[in-house]
Short mmCIF file of C-alpha atoms (C1' of nucleotides) in Angstrom, two decimals:
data_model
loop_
_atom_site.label_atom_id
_atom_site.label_comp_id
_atom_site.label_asym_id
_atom_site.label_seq_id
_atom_site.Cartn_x
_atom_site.Cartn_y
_atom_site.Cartn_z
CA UNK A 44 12.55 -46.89 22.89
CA UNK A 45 13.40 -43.72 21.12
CA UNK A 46 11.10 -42.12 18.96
CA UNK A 47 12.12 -42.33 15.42
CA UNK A 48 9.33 -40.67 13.66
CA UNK A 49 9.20 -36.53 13.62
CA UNK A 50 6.54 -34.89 15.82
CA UNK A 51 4.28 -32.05 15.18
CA UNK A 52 5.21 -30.19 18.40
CA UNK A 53 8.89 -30.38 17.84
CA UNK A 54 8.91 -28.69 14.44
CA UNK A 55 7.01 -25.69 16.33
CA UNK A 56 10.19 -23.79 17.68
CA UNK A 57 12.16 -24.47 15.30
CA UNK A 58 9.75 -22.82 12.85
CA UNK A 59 9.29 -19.88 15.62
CA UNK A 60 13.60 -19.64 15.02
CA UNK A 61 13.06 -19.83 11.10
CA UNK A 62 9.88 -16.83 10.71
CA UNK A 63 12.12 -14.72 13.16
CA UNK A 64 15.66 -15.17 11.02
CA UNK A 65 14.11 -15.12 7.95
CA UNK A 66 10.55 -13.47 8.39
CA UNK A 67 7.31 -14.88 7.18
CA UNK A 68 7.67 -14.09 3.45
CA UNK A 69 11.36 -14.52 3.52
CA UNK A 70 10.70 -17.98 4.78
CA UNK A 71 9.88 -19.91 1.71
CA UNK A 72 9.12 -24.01 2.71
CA UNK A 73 12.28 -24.59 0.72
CA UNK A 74 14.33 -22.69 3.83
CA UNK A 75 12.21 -24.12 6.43
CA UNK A 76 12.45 -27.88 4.88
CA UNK A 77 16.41 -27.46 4.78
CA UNK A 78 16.90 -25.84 8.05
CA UNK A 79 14.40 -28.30 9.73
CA UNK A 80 15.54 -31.39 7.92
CA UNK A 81 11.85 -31.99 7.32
CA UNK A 82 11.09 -33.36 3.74
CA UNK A 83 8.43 -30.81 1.86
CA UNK A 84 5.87 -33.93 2.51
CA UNK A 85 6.52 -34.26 5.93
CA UNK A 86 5.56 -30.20 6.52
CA UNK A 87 2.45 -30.26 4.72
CA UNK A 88 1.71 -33.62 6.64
CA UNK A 89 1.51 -31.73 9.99
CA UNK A 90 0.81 -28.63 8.90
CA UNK A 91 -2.22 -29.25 5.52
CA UNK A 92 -3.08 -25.21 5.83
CA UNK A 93 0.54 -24.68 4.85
CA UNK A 94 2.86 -22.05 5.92
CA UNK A 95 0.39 -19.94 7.37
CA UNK A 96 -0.72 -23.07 9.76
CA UNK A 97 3.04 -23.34 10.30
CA UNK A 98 3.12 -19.50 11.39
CA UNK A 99 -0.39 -19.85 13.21
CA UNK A 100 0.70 -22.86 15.65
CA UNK A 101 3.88 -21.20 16.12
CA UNK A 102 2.13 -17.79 17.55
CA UNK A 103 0.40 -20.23 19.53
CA UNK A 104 3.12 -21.92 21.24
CA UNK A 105 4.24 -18.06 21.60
CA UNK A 106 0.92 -16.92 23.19
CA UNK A 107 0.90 -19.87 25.72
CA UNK A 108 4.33 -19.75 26.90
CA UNK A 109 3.52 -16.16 27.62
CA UNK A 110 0.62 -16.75 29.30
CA UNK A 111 2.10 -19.33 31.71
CA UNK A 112 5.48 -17.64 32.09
CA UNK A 113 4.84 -13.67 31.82
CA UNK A 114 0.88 -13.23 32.29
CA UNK A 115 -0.71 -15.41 34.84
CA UNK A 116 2.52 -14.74 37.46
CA UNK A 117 1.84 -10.97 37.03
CA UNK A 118 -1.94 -11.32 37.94
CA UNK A 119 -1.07 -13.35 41.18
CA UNK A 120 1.97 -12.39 42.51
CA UNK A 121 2.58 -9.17 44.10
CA UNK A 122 4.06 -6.27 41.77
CA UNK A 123 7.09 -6.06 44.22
CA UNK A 124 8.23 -10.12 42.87
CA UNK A 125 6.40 -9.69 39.44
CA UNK A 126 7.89 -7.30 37.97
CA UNK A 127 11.06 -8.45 38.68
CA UNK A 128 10.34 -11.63 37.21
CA UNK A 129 9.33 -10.47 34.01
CA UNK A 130 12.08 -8.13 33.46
CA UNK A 131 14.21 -11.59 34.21
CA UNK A 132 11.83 -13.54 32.09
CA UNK A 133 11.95 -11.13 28.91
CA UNK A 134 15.72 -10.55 29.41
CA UNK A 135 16.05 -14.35 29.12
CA UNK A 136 13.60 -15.10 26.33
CA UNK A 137 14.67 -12.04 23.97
CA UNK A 138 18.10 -12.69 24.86
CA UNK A 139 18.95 -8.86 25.53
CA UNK A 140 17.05 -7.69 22.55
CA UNK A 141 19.30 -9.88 19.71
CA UNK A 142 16.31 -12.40 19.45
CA UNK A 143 13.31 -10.53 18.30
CA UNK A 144 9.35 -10.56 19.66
CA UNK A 145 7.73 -12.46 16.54
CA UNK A 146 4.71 -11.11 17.19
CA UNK A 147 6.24 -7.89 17.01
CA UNK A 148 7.73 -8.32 13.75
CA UNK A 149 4.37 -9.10 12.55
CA UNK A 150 2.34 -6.66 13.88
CA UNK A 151 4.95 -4.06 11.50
CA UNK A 152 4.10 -7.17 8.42
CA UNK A 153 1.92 -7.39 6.34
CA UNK A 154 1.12 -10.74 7.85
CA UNK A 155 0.00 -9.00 10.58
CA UNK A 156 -3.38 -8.85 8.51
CA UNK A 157 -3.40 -12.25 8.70
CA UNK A 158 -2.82 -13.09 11.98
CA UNK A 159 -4.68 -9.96 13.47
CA UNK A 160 -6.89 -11.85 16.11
CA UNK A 161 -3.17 -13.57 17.58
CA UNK A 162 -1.30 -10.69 17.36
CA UNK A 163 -3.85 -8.17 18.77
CA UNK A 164 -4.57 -11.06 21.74
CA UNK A 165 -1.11 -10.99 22.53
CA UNK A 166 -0.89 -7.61 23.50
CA UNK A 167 -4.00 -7.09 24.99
CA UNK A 168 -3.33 -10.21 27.84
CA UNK A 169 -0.09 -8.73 28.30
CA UNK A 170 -1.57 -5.62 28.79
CA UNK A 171 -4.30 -6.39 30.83
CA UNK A 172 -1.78 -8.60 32.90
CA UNK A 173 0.55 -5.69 33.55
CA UNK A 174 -2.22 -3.55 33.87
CA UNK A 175 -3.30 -5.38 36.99
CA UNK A 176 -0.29 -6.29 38.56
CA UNK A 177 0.73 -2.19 38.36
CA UNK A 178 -3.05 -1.12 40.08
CA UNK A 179 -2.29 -2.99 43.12
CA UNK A 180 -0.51 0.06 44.17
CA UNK A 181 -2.34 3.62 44.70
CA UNK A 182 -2.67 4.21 40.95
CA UNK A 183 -6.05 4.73 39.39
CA UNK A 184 -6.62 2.03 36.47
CA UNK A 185 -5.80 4.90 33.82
CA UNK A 186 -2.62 5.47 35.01
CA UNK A 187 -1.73 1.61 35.06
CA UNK A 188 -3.00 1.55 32.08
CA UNK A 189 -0.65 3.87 30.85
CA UNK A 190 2.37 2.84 32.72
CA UNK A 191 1.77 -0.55 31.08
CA UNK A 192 1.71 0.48 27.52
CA UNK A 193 4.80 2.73 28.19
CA UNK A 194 6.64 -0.55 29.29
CA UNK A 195 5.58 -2.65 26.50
CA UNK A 196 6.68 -0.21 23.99
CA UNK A 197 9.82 0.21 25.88
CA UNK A 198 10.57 -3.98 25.75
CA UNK A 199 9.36 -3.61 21.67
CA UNK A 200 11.44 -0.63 21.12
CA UNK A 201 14.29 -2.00 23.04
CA UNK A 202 14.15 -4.83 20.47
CA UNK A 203 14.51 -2.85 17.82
CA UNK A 204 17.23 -0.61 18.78
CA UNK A 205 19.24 -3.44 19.88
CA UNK A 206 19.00 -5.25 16.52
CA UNK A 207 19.71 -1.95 14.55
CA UNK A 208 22.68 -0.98 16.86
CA UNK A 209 23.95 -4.37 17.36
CA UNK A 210 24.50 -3.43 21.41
CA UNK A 211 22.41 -5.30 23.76
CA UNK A 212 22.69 -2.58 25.93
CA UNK A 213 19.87 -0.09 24.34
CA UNK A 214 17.32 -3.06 25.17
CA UNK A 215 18.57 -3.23 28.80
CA UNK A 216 18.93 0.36 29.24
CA UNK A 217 15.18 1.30 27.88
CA UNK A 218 13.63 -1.99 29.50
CA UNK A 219 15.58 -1.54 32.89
CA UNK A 220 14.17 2.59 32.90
CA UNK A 221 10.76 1.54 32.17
CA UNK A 222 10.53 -1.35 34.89
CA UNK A 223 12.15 1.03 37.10
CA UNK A 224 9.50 3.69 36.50
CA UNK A 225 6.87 1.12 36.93
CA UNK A 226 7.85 -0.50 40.19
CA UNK A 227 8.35 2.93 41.75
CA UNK A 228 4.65 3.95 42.32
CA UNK B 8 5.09 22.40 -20.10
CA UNK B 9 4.03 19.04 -18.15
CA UNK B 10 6.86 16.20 -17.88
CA UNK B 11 5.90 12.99 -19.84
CA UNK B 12 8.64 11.31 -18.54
CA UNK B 13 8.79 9.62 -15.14
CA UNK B 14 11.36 10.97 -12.90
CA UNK B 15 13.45 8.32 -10.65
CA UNK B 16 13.16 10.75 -7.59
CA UNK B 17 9.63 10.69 -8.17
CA UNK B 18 9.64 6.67 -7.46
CA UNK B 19 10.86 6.95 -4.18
CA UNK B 20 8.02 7.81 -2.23
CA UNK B 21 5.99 5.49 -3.84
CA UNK B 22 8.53 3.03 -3.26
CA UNK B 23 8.63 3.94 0.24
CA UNK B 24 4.92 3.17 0.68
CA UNK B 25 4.94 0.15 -0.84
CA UNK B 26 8.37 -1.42 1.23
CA UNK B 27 6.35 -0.28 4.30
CA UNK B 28 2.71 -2.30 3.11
CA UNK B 29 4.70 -5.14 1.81
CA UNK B 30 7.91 -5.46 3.68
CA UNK B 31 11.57 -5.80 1.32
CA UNK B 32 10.16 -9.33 0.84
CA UNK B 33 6.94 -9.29 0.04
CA UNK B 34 7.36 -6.34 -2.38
CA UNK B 35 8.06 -8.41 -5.41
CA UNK B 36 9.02 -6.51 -8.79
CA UNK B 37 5.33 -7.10 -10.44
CA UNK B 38 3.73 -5.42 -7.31
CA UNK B 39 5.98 -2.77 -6.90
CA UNK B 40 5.53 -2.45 -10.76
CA UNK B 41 1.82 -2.37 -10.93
CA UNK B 42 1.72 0.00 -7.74
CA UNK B 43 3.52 2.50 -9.33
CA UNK B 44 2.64 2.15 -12.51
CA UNK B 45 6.36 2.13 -13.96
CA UNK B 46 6.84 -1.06 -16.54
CA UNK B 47 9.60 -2.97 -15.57
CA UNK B 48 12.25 -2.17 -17.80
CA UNK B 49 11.61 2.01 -16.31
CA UNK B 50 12.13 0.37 -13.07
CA UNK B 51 15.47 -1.08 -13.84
CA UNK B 52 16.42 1.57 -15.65
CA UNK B 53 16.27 4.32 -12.65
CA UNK B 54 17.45 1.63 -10.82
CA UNK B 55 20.01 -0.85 -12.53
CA UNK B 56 20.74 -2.61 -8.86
CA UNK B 57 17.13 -3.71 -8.63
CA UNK B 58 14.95 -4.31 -5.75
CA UNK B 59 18.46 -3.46 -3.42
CA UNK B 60 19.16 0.11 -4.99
CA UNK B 61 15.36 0.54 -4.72
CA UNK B 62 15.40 -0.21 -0.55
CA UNK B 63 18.52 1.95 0.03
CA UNK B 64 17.48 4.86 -2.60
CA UNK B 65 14.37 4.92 -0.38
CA UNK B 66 16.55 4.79 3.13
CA UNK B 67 18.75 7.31 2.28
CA UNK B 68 15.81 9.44 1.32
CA UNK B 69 14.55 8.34 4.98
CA UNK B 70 17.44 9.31 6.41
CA UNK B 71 17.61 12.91 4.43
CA UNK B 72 14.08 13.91 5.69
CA UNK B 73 14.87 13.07 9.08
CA UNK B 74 18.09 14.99 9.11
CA UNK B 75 16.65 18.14 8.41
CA UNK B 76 13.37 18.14 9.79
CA UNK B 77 14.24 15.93 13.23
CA UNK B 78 18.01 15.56 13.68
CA UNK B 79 19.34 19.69 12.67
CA UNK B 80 16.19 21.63 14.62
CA UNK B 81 17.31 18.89 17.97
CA UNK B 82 20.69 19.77 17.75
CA UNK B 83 20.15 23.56 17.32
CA UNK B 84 17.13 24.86 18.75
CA UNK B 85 16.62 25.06 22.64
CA UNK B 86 15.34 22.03 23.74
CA UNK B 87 11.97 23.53 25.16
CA UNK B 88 11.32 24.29 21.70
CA UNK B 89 12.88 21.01 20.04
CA UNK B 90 10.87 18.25 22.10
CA UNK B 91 7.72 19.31 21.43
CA UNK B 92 8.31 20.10 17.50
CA UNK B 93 10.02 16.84 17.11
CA UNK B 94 6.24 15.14 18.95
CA UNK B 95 4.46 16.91 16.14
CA UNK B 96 6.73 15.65 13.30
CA UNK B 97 6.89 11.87 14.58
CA UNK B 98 3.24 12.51 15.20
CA UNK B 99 2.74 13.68 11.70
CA UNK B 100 4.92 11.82 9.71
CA UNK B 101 3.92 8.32 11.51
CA UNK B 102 0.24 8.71 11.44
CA UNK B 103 -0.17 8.00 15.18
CA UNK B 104 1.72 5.03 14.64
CA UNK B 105 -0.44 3.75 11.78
CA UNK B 106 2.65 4.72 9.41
CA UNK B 107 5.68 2.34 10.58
CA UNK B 108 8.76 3.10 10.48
CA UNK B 109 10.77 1.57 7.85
CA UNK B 110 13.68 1.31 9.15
CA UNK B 111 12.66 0.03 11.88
CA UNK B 112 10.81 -2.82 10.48
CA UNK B 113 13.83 -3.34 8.67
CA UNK B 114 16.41 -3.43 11.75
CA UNK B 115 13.63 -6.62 12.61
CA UNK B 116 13.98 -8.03 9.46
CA UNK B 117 16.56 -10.35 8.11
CA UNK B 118 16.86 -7.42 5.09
CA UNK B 119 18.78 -5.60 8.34
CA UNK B 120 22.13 -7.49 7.38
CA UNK B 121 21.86 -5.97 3.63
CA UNK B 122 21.23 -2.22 4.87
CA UNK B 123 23.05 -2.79 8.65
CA UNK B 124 25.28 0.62 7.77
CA UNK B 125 22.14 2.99 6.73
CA UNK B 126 20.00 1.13 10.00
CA UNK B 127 22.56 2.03 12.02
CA UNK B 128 22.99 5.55 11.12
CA UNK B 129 19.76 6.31 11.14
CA UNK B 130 19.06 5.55 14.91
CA UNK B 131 23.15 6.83 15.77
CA UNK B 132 22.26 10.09 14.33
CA UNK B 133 18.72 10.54 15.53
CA UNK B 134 20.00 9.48 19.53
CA UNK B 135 23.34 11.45 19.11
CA UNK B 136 20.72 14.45 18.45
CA UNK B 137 18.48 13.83 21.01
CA UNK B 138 20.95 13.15 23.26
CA UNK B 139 22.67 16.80 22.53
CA UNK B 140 19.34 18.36 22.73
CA UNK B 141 18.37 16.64 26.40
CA UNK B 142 22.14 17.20 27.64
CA UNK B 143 21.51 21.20 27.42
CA UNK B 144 19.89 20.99 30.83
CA UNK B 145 21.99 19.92 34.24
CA UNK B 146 22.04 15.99 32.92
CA UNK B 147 24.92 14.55 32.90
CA UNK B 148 25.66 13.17 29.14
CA UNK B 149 25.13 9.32 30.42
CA UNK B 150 21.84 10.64 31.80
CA UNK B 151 20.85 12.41 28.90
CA UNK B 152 21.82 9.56 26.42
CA UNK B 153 19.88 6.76 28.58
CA UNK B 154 16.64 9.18 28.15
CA UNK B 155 17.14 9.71 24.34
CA UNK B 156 17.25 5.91 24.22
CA UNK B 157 13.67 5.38 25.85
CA UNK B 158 12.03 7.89 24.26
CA UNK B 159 13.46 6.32 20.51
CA UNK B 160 12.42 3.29 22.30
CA UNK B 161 8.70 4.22 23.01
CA UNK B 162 8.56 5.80 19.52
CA UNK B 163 9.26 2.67 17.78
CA UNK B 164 7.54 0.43 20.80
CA UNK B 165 4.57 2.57 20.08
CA UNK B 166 3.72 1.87 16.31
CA UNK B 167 4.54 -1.37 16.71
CA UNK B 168 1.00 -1.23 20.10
CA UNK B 169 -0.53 0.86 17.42
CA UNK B 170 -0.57 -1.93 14.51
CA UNK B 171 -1.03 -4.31 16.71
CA UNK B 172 -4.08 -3.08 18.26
CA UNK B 173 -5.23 -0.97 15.74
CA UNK B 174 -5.48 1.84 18.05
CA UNK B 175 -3.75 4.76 17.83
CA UNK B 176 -3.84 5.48 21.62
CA UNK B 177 -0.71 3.34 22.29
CA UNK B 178 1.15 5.09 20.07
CA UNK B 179 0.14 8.67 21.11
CA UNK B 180 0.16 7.55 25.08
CA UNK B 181 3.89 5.50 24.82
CA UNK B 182 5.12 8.97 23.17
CA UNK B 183 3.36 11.58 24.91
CA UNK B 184 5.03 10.13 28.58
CA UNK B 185 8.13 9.27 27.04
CA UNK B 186 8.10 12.85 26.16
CA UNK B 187 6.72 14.63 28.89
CA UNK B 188 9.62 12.79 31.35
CA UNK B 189 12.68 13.66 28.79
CA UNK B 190 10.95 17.50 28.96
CA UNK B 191 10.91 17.21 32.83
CA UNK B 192 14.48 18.04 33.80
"C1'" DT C 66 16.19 17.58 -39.33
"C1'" DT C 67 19.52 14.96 -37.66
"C1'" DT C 68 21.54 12.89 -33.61
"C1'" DA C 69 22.48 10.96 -29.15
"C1'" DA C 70 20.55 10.25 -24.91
"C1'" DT C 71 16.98 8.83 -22.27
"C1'" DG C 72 12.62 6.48 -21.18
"C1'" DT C 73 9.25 2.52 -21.97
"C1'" DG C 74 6.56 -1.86 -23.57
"C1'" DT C 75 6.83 -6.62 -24.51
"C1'" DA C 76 8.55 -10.78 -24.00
"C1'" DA C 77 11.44 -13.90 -22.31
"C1'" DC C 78 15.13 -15.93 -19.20
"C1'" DG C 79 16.40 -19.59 -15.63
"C1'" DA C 80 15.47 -20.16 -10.89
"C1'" DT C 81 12.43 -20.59 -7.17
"C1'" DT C 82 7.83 -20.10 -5.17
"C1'" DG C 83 3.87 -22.52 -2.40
"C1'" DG C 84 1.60 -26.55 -3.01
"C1'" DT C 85 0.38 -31.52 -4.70
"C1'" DT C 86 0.73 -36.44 -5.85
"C1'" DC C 87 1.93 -40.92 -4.93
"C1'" DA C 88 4.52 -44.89 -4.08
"C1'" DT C 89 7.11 -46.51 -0.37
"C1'" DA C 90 8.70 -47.05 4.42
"C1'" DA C 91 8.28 -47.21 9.21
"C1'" DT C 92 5.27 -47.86 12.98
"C1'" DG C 93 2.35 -49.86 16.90
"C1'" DA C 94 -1.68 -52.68 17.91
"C1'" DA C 95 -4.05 -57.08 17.12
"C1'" DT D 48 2.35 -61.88 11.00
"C1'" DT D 49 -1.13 -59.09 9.57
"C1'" DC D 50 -2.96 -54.66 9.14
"C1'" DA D 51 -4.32 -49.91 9.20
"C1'" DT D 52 -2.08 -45.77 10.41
"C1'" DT D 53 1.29 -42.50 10.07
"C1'" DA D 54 5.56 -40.62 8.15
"C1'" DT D 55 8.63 -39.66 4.31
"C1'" DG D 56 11.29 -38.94 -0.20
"C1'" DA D 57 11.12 -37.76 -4.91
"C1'" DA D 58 9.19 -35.97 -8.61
"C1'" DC D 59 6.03 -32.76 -10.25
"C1'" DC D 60 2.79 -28.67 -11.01
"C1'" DA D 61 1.53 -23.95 -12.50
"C1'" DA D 62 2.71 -19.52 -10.97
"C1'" DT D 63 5.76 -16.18 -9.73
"C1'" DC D 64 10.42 -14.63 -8.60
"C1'" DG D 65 14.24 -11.02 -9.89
"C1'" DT D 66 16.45 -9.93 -13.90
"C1'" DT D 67 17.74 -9.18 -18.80
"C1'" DA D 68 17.34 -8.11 -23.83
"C1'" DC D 69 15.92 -5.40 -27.29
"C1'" DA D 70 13.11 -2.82 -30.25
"C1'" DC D 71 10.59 1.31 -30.19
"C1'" DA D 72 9.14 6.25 -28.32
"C1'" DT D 73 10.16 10.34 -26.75
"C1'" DT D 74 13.02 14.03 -25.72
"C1'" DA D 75 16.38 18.05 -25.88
"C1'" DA D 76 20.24 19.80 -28.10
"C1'" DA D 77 22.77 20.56 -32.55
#
DNA sequence: TTTAATGTGTAACGATTGGTTCATAATGAA
DNA sequence: TTCATTATGAACCAATCGTTACACATTAAA
């Protein structure tokens, strides 16, 4: 029998779609009750803490798709099929740089005050991930290290030049350069 | 004799500041107001578009400081000489990355639509400079522009590690090799 | 000292903000 | 069918939003 009541978990990307088009002050619940279809009620139902449990379970949701889809595969496969993969993966998920990191955007937010502990986490394990998948060659752990900072500031950078150009290609072009310098070791 | 009067260019750094701690959004009238200490009638009388004239009088001052003391010394000093005094002014006028970049956080934002001409400019101008200044040695322009497109991409990648982890290694690291690889030619 | 221009404080505008209340409606289990 | 649970719509709250109006201060030039 279909469900006919709204569920918790499918308001979750559809607020992740909202805080990225509008951003987390510009979305006021007026915006997100309209664009959801979700009576005012029915928000603070689900989500008691507010907008800022809205914005919390949606970083969630972020963090654990990364960690299934982007973090875990670049700890246990070998860099020569992970990196690949996540360059696919990202290209997919921030659709050449038009559809921006969230947790990006808030880290440059105030919010990101708010959300520190998410925000810093989501880094870090993507770091760490990268990190390891890059040492399996020759390199020492600094230069990993390194190399996998310089290609998540390349993917966050990308982001933002493609949004302020409006050309999908500055996201490829820095992304494709970095995951080229990084599989080359 | 000492000025009792407020001067409207005198706003705009302060302005600046507080876009950058509060986002477009978040800066409301009565903070922006209290945090520079201008009533709010002074505020809309330097600036009878409001919060809008406020955001682009502040870009366009962006956009002036960059022209002369990033964009002009790339395009006309050697670029051994260029590269590393542009590192010391992103250095110095981003605080490691502690600083963001408006613009930048802007291009993220859904404010980008309202200032899409002065967002765009900003990074044109600043990779059309780069780009001149890297093409000087035996690149080929396509070359040269794909390298001035990482490096703005690790610059901007960068502050966004740097908030995120609070660290200003990220920032400094992201740049320094971005650098050090668009020097090496 | 007059005058016109420019800057500022106070108060208010209607609209919208995040958040609450509560009666009602839909639901699945007993 | 009963019943407790869960979901929802509508109205409401005080606070704040961006903006305006207007009287009053201050200024530099005449």
């Amino acid at each position: 029998m279909a469900r006919s009541y709204l569920e918790r978990d499918d308001l979750i990307p559809q607020l992740a779609e909202i805080f990225r088009r509008y951003g987390y002050e510009g979305a006021s619940i007026g915006v997100i009750s309209k664009e959801t279809g979700a009576g005012r009620s029915s928000l603070y139902h689900f989500f008691p803490g507010g907008k800022e449990e809205m914005a919390d379970a949606v970083l969630a949701q972020i963090s654990d798709w990364f960690e299934d889809n982007v973090f875990v595969p670049l700890k246990e496969k070998p860099a020569e099929q992970a990196l690949p993969e996540m360059a696919a993966a990202i290209e997919a998920y921030f659709h050449s740089g038009q559809r921006i990191c969230l947790v990006g955007a808030f880290a440059l937010d105030e919010v990101r005050n708010r959300f520190s502990e998410r925000i810093e986490g989501y880094f870090a394990r993507w770091c760490e991930a990268l990190t390891q998948c890059l040492q399996e060659g020759a390199r020492s752990q600094t230069e990993a290290r390194q190399e996998a900072i310089s290609t998540l500031a390349a993917i966050q950078g990308g982001i933002i030049l493609a949004r302020a150009s409006g050309n999908d290609m500055a996201f490829q072009s820095a992304v494709a350069a970095a995951l080229a310098r990084a599989q080359r070791m």
